[in-house]
Short mmCIF file of N, CA and C in Angstrom, two decimals:
data_model
loop_
_atom_site.label_atom_id
_atom_site.label_comp_id
_atom_site.label_asym_id
_atom_site.label_seq_id
_atom_site.Cartn_x
_atom_site.Cartn_y
_atom_site.Cartn_z
N MET A 1 0.80 -1.21 -0.15
CA MET A 1 0.03 0.06 -0.22
C MET A 1 0.78 1.27 0.13
N SER A 2 0.66 2.05 -0.82
CA SER A 2 1.64 3.20 -0.86
C SER A 2 0.76 4.52 -0.42
N ALA A 3 1.21 5.51 0.00
CA ALA A 3 0.82 6.74 0.63
C ALA A 3 0.03 7.67 -0.56
N PRO A 4 -0.96 8.27 -0.14
CA PRO A 4 -1.61 8.95 -1.37
C PRO A 4 -0.58 10.19 -1.67
N GLN A 5 -0.51 10.27 -3.05
CA GLN A 5 0.07 11.54 -3.67
C GLN A 5 -0.53 12.79 -3.32
N GLU A 6 0.16 14.00 -2.84
CA GLU A 6 -0.27 14.96 -2.84
C GLU A 6 0.22 16.04 -3.93
N LYS A 7 -0.86 16.91 -3.86
CA LYS A 7 -0.59 17.92 -5.06
C LYS A 7 -0.27 19.36 -4.31
N GLU A 8 0.77 19.94 -4.58
CA GLU A 8 0.88 21.26 -3.87
C GLU A 8 0.79 22.09 -5.06
N SER A 9 -0.21 23.11 -4.50
CA SER A 9 -0.59 24.22 -5.45
C SER A 9 0.37 25.34 -5.23
N THR A 10 1.02 25.79 -5.58
CA THR A 10 1.85 27.28 -5.28
C THR A 10 1.57 28.16 -6.25
N THR A 11 1.81 29.49 -5.84
CA THR A 11 1.34 30.62 -6.65
C THR A 11 2.70 31.23 -6.61
N GLN A 12 3.29 31.72 -7.83
CA GLN A 12 4.41 32.37 -7.81
C GLN A 12 4.22 33.66 -7.82
N LEU A 13 5.06 34.39 -7.28
CA LEU A 13 4.85 35.90 -7.17
C LEU A 13 6.00 36.65 -7.60
N SER A 14 6.89 35.82 -7.97
CA SER A 14 8.03 36.40 -8.53
C SER A 14 8.57 36.12 -9.75
N ARG A 15 9.35 36.39 -10.51
CA ARG A 15 9.86 35.54 -11.59
C ARG A 15 11.14 35.48 -11.62
N PRO A 16 11.78 34.28 -12.06
CA PRO A 16 13.25 34.06 -11.82
C PRO A 16 14.26 35.21 -12.68
N PRO A 17 15.45 35.51 -11.98
CA PRO A 17 16.37 36.51 -12.59
C PRO A 17 16.47 36.07 -14.17
N THR A 18 16.74 37.41 -14.81
CA THR A 18 17.34 37.03 -16.23
C THR A 18 18.40 36.40 -16.11
N GLN A 19 19.02 35.66 -17.31
CA GLN A 19 20.24 35.08 -17.64
C GLN A 19 20.75 35.97 -18.55
N ALA A 20 22.25 35.86 -18.32
CA ALA A 20 23.07 36.32 -19.30
C ALA A 20 24.13 35.66 -19.56
N LYS A 21 24.76 35.66 -20.96
CA LYS A 21 25.50 34.58 -21.37
C LYS A 21 27.13 35.55 -21.18
N SER A 22 28.18 34.58 -20.50
CA SER A 22 29.21 35.24 -20.32
C SER A 22 29.90 34.75 -21.44
N SER A 23 30.92 36.11 -21.82
CA SER A 23 31.61 35.56 -23.22
C SER A 23 32.90 34.60 -23.05
N GLY A 24 32.99 33.67 -23.67
CA GLY A 24 34.00 32.34 -23.36
C GLY A 24 34.72 32.85 -24.71
N THR A 25 36.11 32.27 -24.38
CA THR A 25 37.02 32.11 -25.73
C THR A 25 36.58 30.85 -26.45
N LYS A 26 37.32 31.14 -27.74
CA LYS A 26 36.96 29.83 -28.81
C LYS A 26 37.09 28.29 -28.41
N GLY A 27 36.23 27.58 -28.15
CA GLY A 27 36.39 26.27 -27.76
C GLY A 27 35.67 26.24 -26.33
N GLU A 28 35.59 27.02 -25.57
CA GLU A 28 35.14 27.18 -24.22
C GLU A 28 33.48 27.04 -24.23
N ALA A 29 32.86 26.22 -23.47
CA ALA A 29 31.47 26.43 -23.12
C ALA A 29 31.08 27.54 -22.39
N THR A 30 29.98 28.35 -22.76
CA THR A 30 29.58 29.50 -22.08
C THR A 30 28.84 29.25 -21.12
N ALA A 31 29.07 29.84 -19.80
CA ALA A 31 28.11 29.49 -18.66
C ALA A 31 27.25 30.89 -18.67
N THR A 32 26.05 30.43 -18.05
CA THR A 32 25.22 31.43 -17.85
C THR A 32 25.16 32.04 -16.40
N MET A 33 25.09 33.23 -16.14
CA MET A 33 25.42 33.84 -14.94
C MET A 33 23.91 34.80 -14.74
N PRO A 34 23.51 34.76 -13.37
CA PRO A 34 22.20 35.71 -13.38
C PRO A 34 22.66 37.21 -13.30
N VAL A 35 21.78 37.93 -13.67
CA VAL A 35 22.09 39.53 -13.81
C VAL A 35 21.19 39.92 -12.75
N GLN A 36 21.59 40.42 -11.92
CA GLN A 36 20.92 40.97 -10.48
C GLN A 36 20.25 42.26 -10.99
N ALA A 37 18.94 42.45 -10.88
CA ALA A 37 18.34 43.88 -11.22
C ALA A 37 18.58 44.81 -9.83
N PRO A 38 18.47 45.98 -9.96
CA PRO A 38 18.58 46.84 -8.87
C PRO A 38 17.83 46.63 -7.97
N PRO A 39 18.00 46.73 -6.48
CA PRO A 39 17.36 46.18 -5.57
C PRO A 39 15.77 46.88 -5.60
N GLY A 40 15.84 48.25 -5.91
CA GLY A 40 14.35 48.55 -5.81
C GLY A 40 13.46 48.00 -7.02
N ASP A 41 14.03 47.51 -8.37
CA ASP A 41 13.04 47.04 -9.25
C ASP A 41 12.60 45.78 -8.88
N SER A 42 13.24 44.67 -8.29
CA SER A 42 12.27 43.79 -7.99
C SER A 42 11.16 43.99 -6.68
N LEU A 43 11.49 44.63 -6.04
CA LEU A 43 10.44 44.85 -4.86
C LEU A 43 9.19 45.77 -5.59
N ASP A 44 9.53 46.57 -6.52
CA ASP A 44 8.69 47.28 -7.37
C ASP A 44 7.58 46.39 -7.80
N ASP A 45 8.43 45.26 -8.47
CA ASP A 45 7.41 43.96 -9.55
C ASP A 45 7.06 43.26 -8.47
N PHE A 46 7.34 43.13 -7.13
CA PHE A 46 6.76 42.25 -6.32
C PHE A 46 5.60 42.81 -5.97
N PHE A 47 5.28 44.24 -5.61
CA PHE A 47 4.30 44.80 -5.19
C PHE A 47 3.15 44.98 -6.35
N GLN A 48 3.85 45.19 -7.56
CA GLN A 48 2.62 45.06 -8.60
C GLN A 48 2.11 43.96 -8.78
N GLN A 49 2.81 42.57 -8.48
CA GLN A 49 2.39 41.17 -8.80
C GLN A 49 1.42 41.03 -7.64
N LEU A 50 1.72 41.85 -6.44
CA LEU A 50 0.69 41.45 -5.48
C LEU A 50 -0.44 42.48 -5.30
N GLU A 51 -0.57 43.19 -6.23
CA GLU A 51 -1.70 44.09 -6.37
C GLU A 51 -2.81 43.28 -7.22
N ASP A 52 -2.17 42.51 -8.21
CA ASP A 52 -3.22 41.47 -8.92
C ASP A 52 -3.62 40.19 -8.17
N TYR A 53 -2.83 39.93 -7.00
CA TYR A 53 -3.10 38.44 -6.42
C TYR A 53 -4.19 38.47 -5.44
N THR A 54 -5.02 37.49 -5.48
CA THR A 54 -5.95 37.55 -4.52
C THR A 54 -5.58 36.32 -3.31
N PRO A 55 -5.42 36.64 -2.20
CA PRO A 55 -5.03 35.49 -1.54
C PRO A 55 -6.53 35.05 -0.72
N THR A 56 -6.00 33.66 -0.10
CA THR A 56 -7.09 32.94 0.18
C THR A 56 -7.84 33.54 1.55
N ILE A 57 -7.06 34.39 2.34
CA ILE A 57 -7.74 35.22 3.47
C ILE A 57 -8.17 36.39 2.78
N PRO A 58 -9.22 36.92 3.04
CA PRO A 58 -9.79 38.02 2.42
C PRO A 58 -9.29 39.38 2.93
N ASP A 59 -9.25 40.13 2.03
CA ASP A 59 -8.52 41.62 2.82
C ASP A 59 -9.46 42.24 3.82
N ALA A 60 -10.48 42.06 3.62
CA ALA A 60 -11.59 42.20 5.08
C ALA A 60 -11.25 41.85 6.09
N VAL A 61 -10.85 40.36 6.15
CA VAL A 61 -10.83 39.67 7.56
C VAL A 61 -9.35 40.08 8.06
N THR A 62 -8.25 40.03 7.13
CA THR A 62 -7.01 40.43 7.66
C THR A 62 -7.08 42.18 7.98
N GLY A 63 -7.96 43.14 7.44
CA GLY A 63 -7.88 44.35 7.75
C GLY A 63 -8.67 44.37 9.18
N TYR A 64 -9.55 43.38 9.56
CA TYR A 64 -10.10 43.71 10.60
C TYR A 64 -9.48 43.32 11.86
N TYR A 65 -8.47 42.09 11.72
CA TYR A 65 -7.58 41.66 12.81
C TYR A 65 -6.53 42.70 12.80
N LEU A 66 -5.91 43.31 11.85
CA LEU A 66 -5.02 44.20 11.92
C LEU A 66 -5.58 45.50 12.69
N SER A 67 -6.68 46.00 12.29
CA SER A 67 -7.18 47.18 13.06
C SER A 67 -7.26 46.74 14.71
N ARG A 68 -7.81 45.45 14.79
CA ARG A 68 -8.14 45.07 16.25
C ARG A 68 -6.68 44.87 16.96
N ALA A 69 -5.73 44.65 16.30
CA ALA A 69 -4.52 44.77 17.11
C ALA A 69 -3.57 46.11 17.05
N GLY A 70 -4.48 47.16 16.47
CA GLY A 70 -3.84 48.42 16.34
C GLY A 70 -2.82 48.90 15.14
N PHE A 71 -3.16 48.25 14.14
CA PHE A 71 -2.36 48.49 13.04
C PHE A 71 -3.15 49.15 12.12
N GLU A 72 -2.85 50.35 11.43
CA GLU A 72 -3.80 51.03 10.54
C GLU A 72 -2.68 51.35 9.21
N THR A 73 -3.48 51.03 8.30
CA THR A 73 -2.65 51.48 7.01
C THR A 73 -3.60 51.58 5.87
N ASP A 74 -3.39 52.58 4.67
CA ASP A 74 -4.39 52.59 3.95
C ASP A 74 -3.85 51.93 2.44
N ASP A 75 -2.71 51.19 2.43
CA ASP A 75 -2.00 50.75 1.33
C ASP A 75 -2.44 49.09 1.40
N PRO A 76 -3.44 48.71 0.48
CA PRO A 76 -4.25 47.68 0.37
C PRO A 76 -3.07 46.55 0.04
N ARG A 77 -1.64 46.88 -0.37
CA ARG A 77 -0.57 45.76 -0.92
C ARG A 77 -0.21 45.34 0.66
N ILE A 78 -0.28 46.01 1.63
CA ILE A 78 0.45 45.82 2.69
C ILE A 78 -0.53 44.77 3.17
N ILE A 79 -1.82 44.96 3.28
CA ILE A 79 -2.74 43.92 3.65
C ILE A 79 -2.73 42.63 3.09
N ARG A 80 -2.58 42.85 1.92
CA ARG A 80 -2.23 41.37 1.11
C ARG A 80 -1.03 40.80 1.23
N LEU A 81 0.14 41.41 1.37
CA LEU A 81 1.10 41.05 2.14
C LEU A 81 1.15 40.20 3.54
N ILE A 82 0.59 40.54 4.21
CA ILE A 82 0.05 40.25 5.50
C ILE A 82 -0.66 38.85 5.52
N SER A 83 -1.64 39.05 4.43
CA SER A 83 -2.85 37.93 4.35
C SER A 83 -1.66 36.66 3.43
N LEU A 84 -0.97 37.13 2.70
CA LEU A 84 -0.20 35.93 2.21
C LEU A 84 0.70 35.50 3.51
N ALA A 85 1.36 36.29 4.02
CA ALA A 85 2.33 35.41 5.14
C ALA A 85 1.17 34.66 5.94
N ALA A 86 0.22 35.12 6.42
CA ALA A 86 -0.93 34.28 7.17
C ALA A 86 -1.12 33.03 6.49
N GLN A 87 -1.35 33.01 5.14
CA GLN A 87 -1.76 31.79 4.59
C GLN A 87 -0.64 31.06 4.57
N LYS A 88 0.53 31.36 4.17
CA LYS A 88 1.52 30.47 4.01
C LYS A 88 1.85 29.76 5.56
N PHE A 89 1.76 30.65 6.85
CA PHE A 89 2.08 30.00 8.13
C PHE A 89 0.96 29.10 8.22
N VAL A 90 -0.49 29.11 8.05
CA VAL A 90 -1.36 28.44 8.29
C VAL A 90 -1.24 27.20 7.04
N SER A 91 -0.78 27.34 5.92
CA SER A 91 -0.70 25.99 5.22
C SER A 91 0.77 25.13 5.74
N ASP A 92 1.59 25.86 6.16
CA ASP A 92 2.99 25.05 6.97
C ASP A 92 2.41 24.32 8.25
N VAL A 93 1.78 25.13 9.00
CA VAL A 93 0.94 24.30 10.36
C VAL A 93 0.20 22.98 9.63
N VAL A 94 -0.50 23.16 8.94
CA VAL A 94 -1.52 22.11 8.60
C VAL A 94 -0.87 21.19 7.62
N THR A 95 0.14 21.72 6.88
CA THR A 95 1.26 20.49 6.17
C THR A 95 2.10 19.93 7.38
N ASP A 96 2.54 20.33 8.33
CA ASP A 96 3.28 19.61 9.67
C ASP A 96 1.86 18.79 10.16
N ALA A 97 0.88 19.47 10.56
CA ALA A 97 0.16 18.63 11.39
C ALA A 97 -0.15 17.10 10.70
N LEU A 98 -0.43 17.19 9.16
CA LEU A 98 -0.73 16.12 8.36
C LEU A 98 0.60 15.08 8.39
N GLN A 99 1.52 15.48 8.60
CA GLN A 99 2.69 14.55 8.67
C GLN A 99 2.81 13.83 10.04
N HIS A 100 2.35 14.59 11.05
CA HIS A 100 2.27 13.97 12.20
C HIS A 100 0.90 13.04 12.21
N ALA A 101 0.04 13.17 11.47
CA ALA A 101 -1.42 12.52 11.48
C ALA A 101 -0.69 10.95 10.97
N LYS A 102 0.03 11.34 9.61
CA LYS A 102 0.50 10.00 8.93
C LYS A 102 1.41 9.30 9.72
N MET A 103 2.39 10.14 10.72
CA MET A 103 3.28 9.06 11.63
C MET A 103 2.55 8.11 12.20
N ARG A 104 1.41 8.83 12.80
CA ARG A 104 0.78 8.50 14.18
C ARG A 104 -0.08 6.90 13.56
N GLY A 105 -0.46 7.46 12.51
CA GLY A 105 -1.30 6.30 11.83
C GLY A 105 -0.77 5.38 10.83
N SER A 106 0.65 5.42 10.73
CA SER A 106 1.29 4.57 10.22
C SER A 106 1.45 3.20 10.65
N GLY A 107 1.11 2.80 11.93
CA GLY A 107 1.51 1.44 12.65
C GLY A 107 0.09 0.80 12.20
N GLN A 108 -1.28 1.67 12.18
CA GLN A 108 -1.98 0.78 11.76
C GLN A 108 -2.47 0.52 10.14
N SER A 109 -3.14 -0.72 10.08
CA SER A 109 -3.39 -1.20 8.92
C SER A 109 -4.81 -0.70 8.27
N SER A 110 -5.00 -0.45 7.14
CA SER A 110 -6.11 -0.19 6.56
C SER A 110 -6.87 -1.28 5.97
N LYS A 111 -8.18 -1.12 6.02
CA LYS A 111 -8.95 -2.08 5.46
C LYS A 111 -9.44 -1.93 4.40
N LYS A 112 -9.27 -0.69 3.80
CA LYS A 112 -9.33 -0.19 2.54
C LYS A 112 -8.74 -0.48 1.52
N GLY A 113 -8.65 -1.28 0.05
CA GLY A 113 -7.67 -1.63 -0.45
C GLY A 113 -6.84 -0.72 -1.13
N GLY A 114 -7.50 0.07 -2.38
CA GLY A 114 -6.79 0.97 -2.74
C GLY A 114 -7.50 2.50 -2.75
N LYS A 115 -8.04 2.74 -2.11
CA LYS A 115 -8.75 3.89 -1.71
C LYS A 115 -7.56 5.10 -1.08
N ASP A 116 -7.52 6.30 -1.24
CA ASP A 116 -7.20 7.11 -0.30
C ASP A 116 -7.60 7.28 1.05
N LYS A 117 -6.55 7.33 1.86
CA LYS A 117 -6.63 7.21 3.24
C LYS A 117 -7.37 9.01 3.54
N ARG A 118 -8.34 9.12 4.13
CA ARG A 118 -8.67 10.55 4.51
C ARG A 118 -8.19 10.74 6.14
N TYR A 119 -8.02 12.12 6.24
CA TYR A 119 -7.28 12.42 7.45
C TYR A 119 -8.13 13.76 8.24
N THR A 120 -8.18 13.53 9.32
CA THR A 120 -8.99 14.45 10.21
C THR A 120 -8.19 15.26 10.83
N LEU A 121 -8.11 16.69 10.73
CA LEU A 121 -7.33 17.54 11.45
C LEU A 121 -7.68 17.22 13.30
N THR A 122 -6.84 16.73 13.93
CA THR A 122 -7.14 16.73 15.54
C THR A 122 -6.19 17.49 16.10
N VAL A 123 -6.36 17.81 17.47
CA VAL A 123 -5.69 18.65 18.24
C VAL A 123 -4.24 17.61 18.55
N GLU A 124 -4.43 16.21 18.67
CA GLU A 124 -3.37 15.60 18.81
C GLU A 124 -2.34 15.70 17.91
N ASP A 125 -2.73 16.23 16.84
CA ASP A 125 -1.94 16.11 15.26
C ASP A 125 -1.20 17.76 15.44
N LEU A 126 -2.09 18.73 15.69
CA LEU A 126 -1.97 20.27 15.69
C LEU A 126 -1.16 20.47 16.54
N ALA A 127 -1.10 19.86 18.13
CA ALA A 127 -0.38 20.37 19.01
C ALA A 127 1.13 19.97 18.78
N PRO A 128 1.84 19.18 18.24
CA PRO A 128 3.34 18.93 17.92
C PRO A 128 3.58 20.20 16.65
N ALA A 129 2.46 20.24 15.85
CA ALA A 129 3.03 21.29 14.68
C ALA A 129 3.03 22.51 15.15
N LEU A 130 2.03 22.91 16.14
CA LEU A 130 2.24 24.16 16.38
C LEU A 130 3.29 24.36 17.48
N SER A 131 3.70 23.69 18.39
CA SER A 131 4.99 23.68 18.91
C SER A 131 6.24 24.00 18.49
N GLU A 132 6.19 23.33 17.12
CA GLU A 132 7.45 23.71 16.21
C GLU A 132 7.67 25.05 15.92
N TYR A 133 6.34 26.03 15.96
CA TYR A 133 6.50 27.21 15.98
C TYR A 133 6.52 28.13 17.16
N GLY A 134 6.80 27.60 17.99
CA GLY A 134 6.59 28.14 19.29
C GLY A 134 5.24 28.52 19.82
N ILE A 135 4.14 27.88 19.56
CA ILE A 135 2.91 27.91 20.13
C ILE A 135 2.53 26.62 20.94
N HIS A 136 2.24 26.72 22.08
CA HIS A 136 2.03 25.47 22.86
C HIS A 136 0.39 25.74 23.31
N ILE A 137 -0.21 24.53 22.86
CA ILE A 137 -1.38 24.48 23.20
C ILE A 137 -1.45 23.10 24.06
N LYS A 138 -2.58 22.99 24.90
CA LYS A 138 -3.00 22.02 25.52
C LYS A 138 -4.31 21.51 25.40
N LYS A 139 -4.73 20.52 25.31
CA LYS A 139 -6.29 19.75 25.05
C LYS A 139 -6.52 19.95 26.50
N PRO A 140 -7.78 20.20 26.93
CA PRO A 140 -8.56 20.17 28.17
C PRO A 140 -8.63 18.68 28.38
N HIS A 141 -8.86 18.27 29.76
CA HIS A 141 -8.96 16.80 30.14
C HIS A 141 -10.31 16.09 29.93
N TYR A 142 -11.28 17.20 29.95
CA TYR A 142 -12.48 16.36 29.71
C TYR A 142 -13.52 17.58 28.80
N PHE A 143 -13.95 16.86 28.01
CA PHE A 143 -15.09 17.83 27.22
C PHE A 143 -16.54 17.42 27.34
N THR A 144 -17.14 18.41 27.77
CA THR A 144 -18.77 18.22 28.24
C THR A 144 -19.48 18.27 26.75
#
C-alpha cells in the first residue's frame, strides 16, 4: 500500500532572474550567470504582482484583525502581504499536522484496499505541529 500522492498548489509571485551569457573564448563552453536587477526594481515588481494577487484570506478579514491589533494602513498591498504571510503560516502548520497524522497512523493497517486514506485534523496532530513554531496548546482533560 502506498501513501496517497499530494499535489501542492503554489503561486509564484516573482519571476526568475534574467540570465546573461558570459563571453568565453573559442572552444570554451559558455556559462550562464544571473544578472541581478537593482534592489528597488524587484521590490516594485513584487508589489505590482501583489496588487493582482487574491489571497485565500480575504482583505477584509485581515484588515479587521489588523485594526483590532492597532495596525492602521491605507495601502491594500500591505494588507495583502500580511494575508499572504498568514496563508503561508497556516499552510505550513497544516502540512506539519498532516505529517504527524501520517506518522501516528502508519502503524495501523487499512481495511480499504486501493482507496486514498482521509485524514481529520485533530488536536493531537495540531499540538506538536504548532509547538514547532513556538505555540504551545493543551487539550482540556474533559470535554462536556
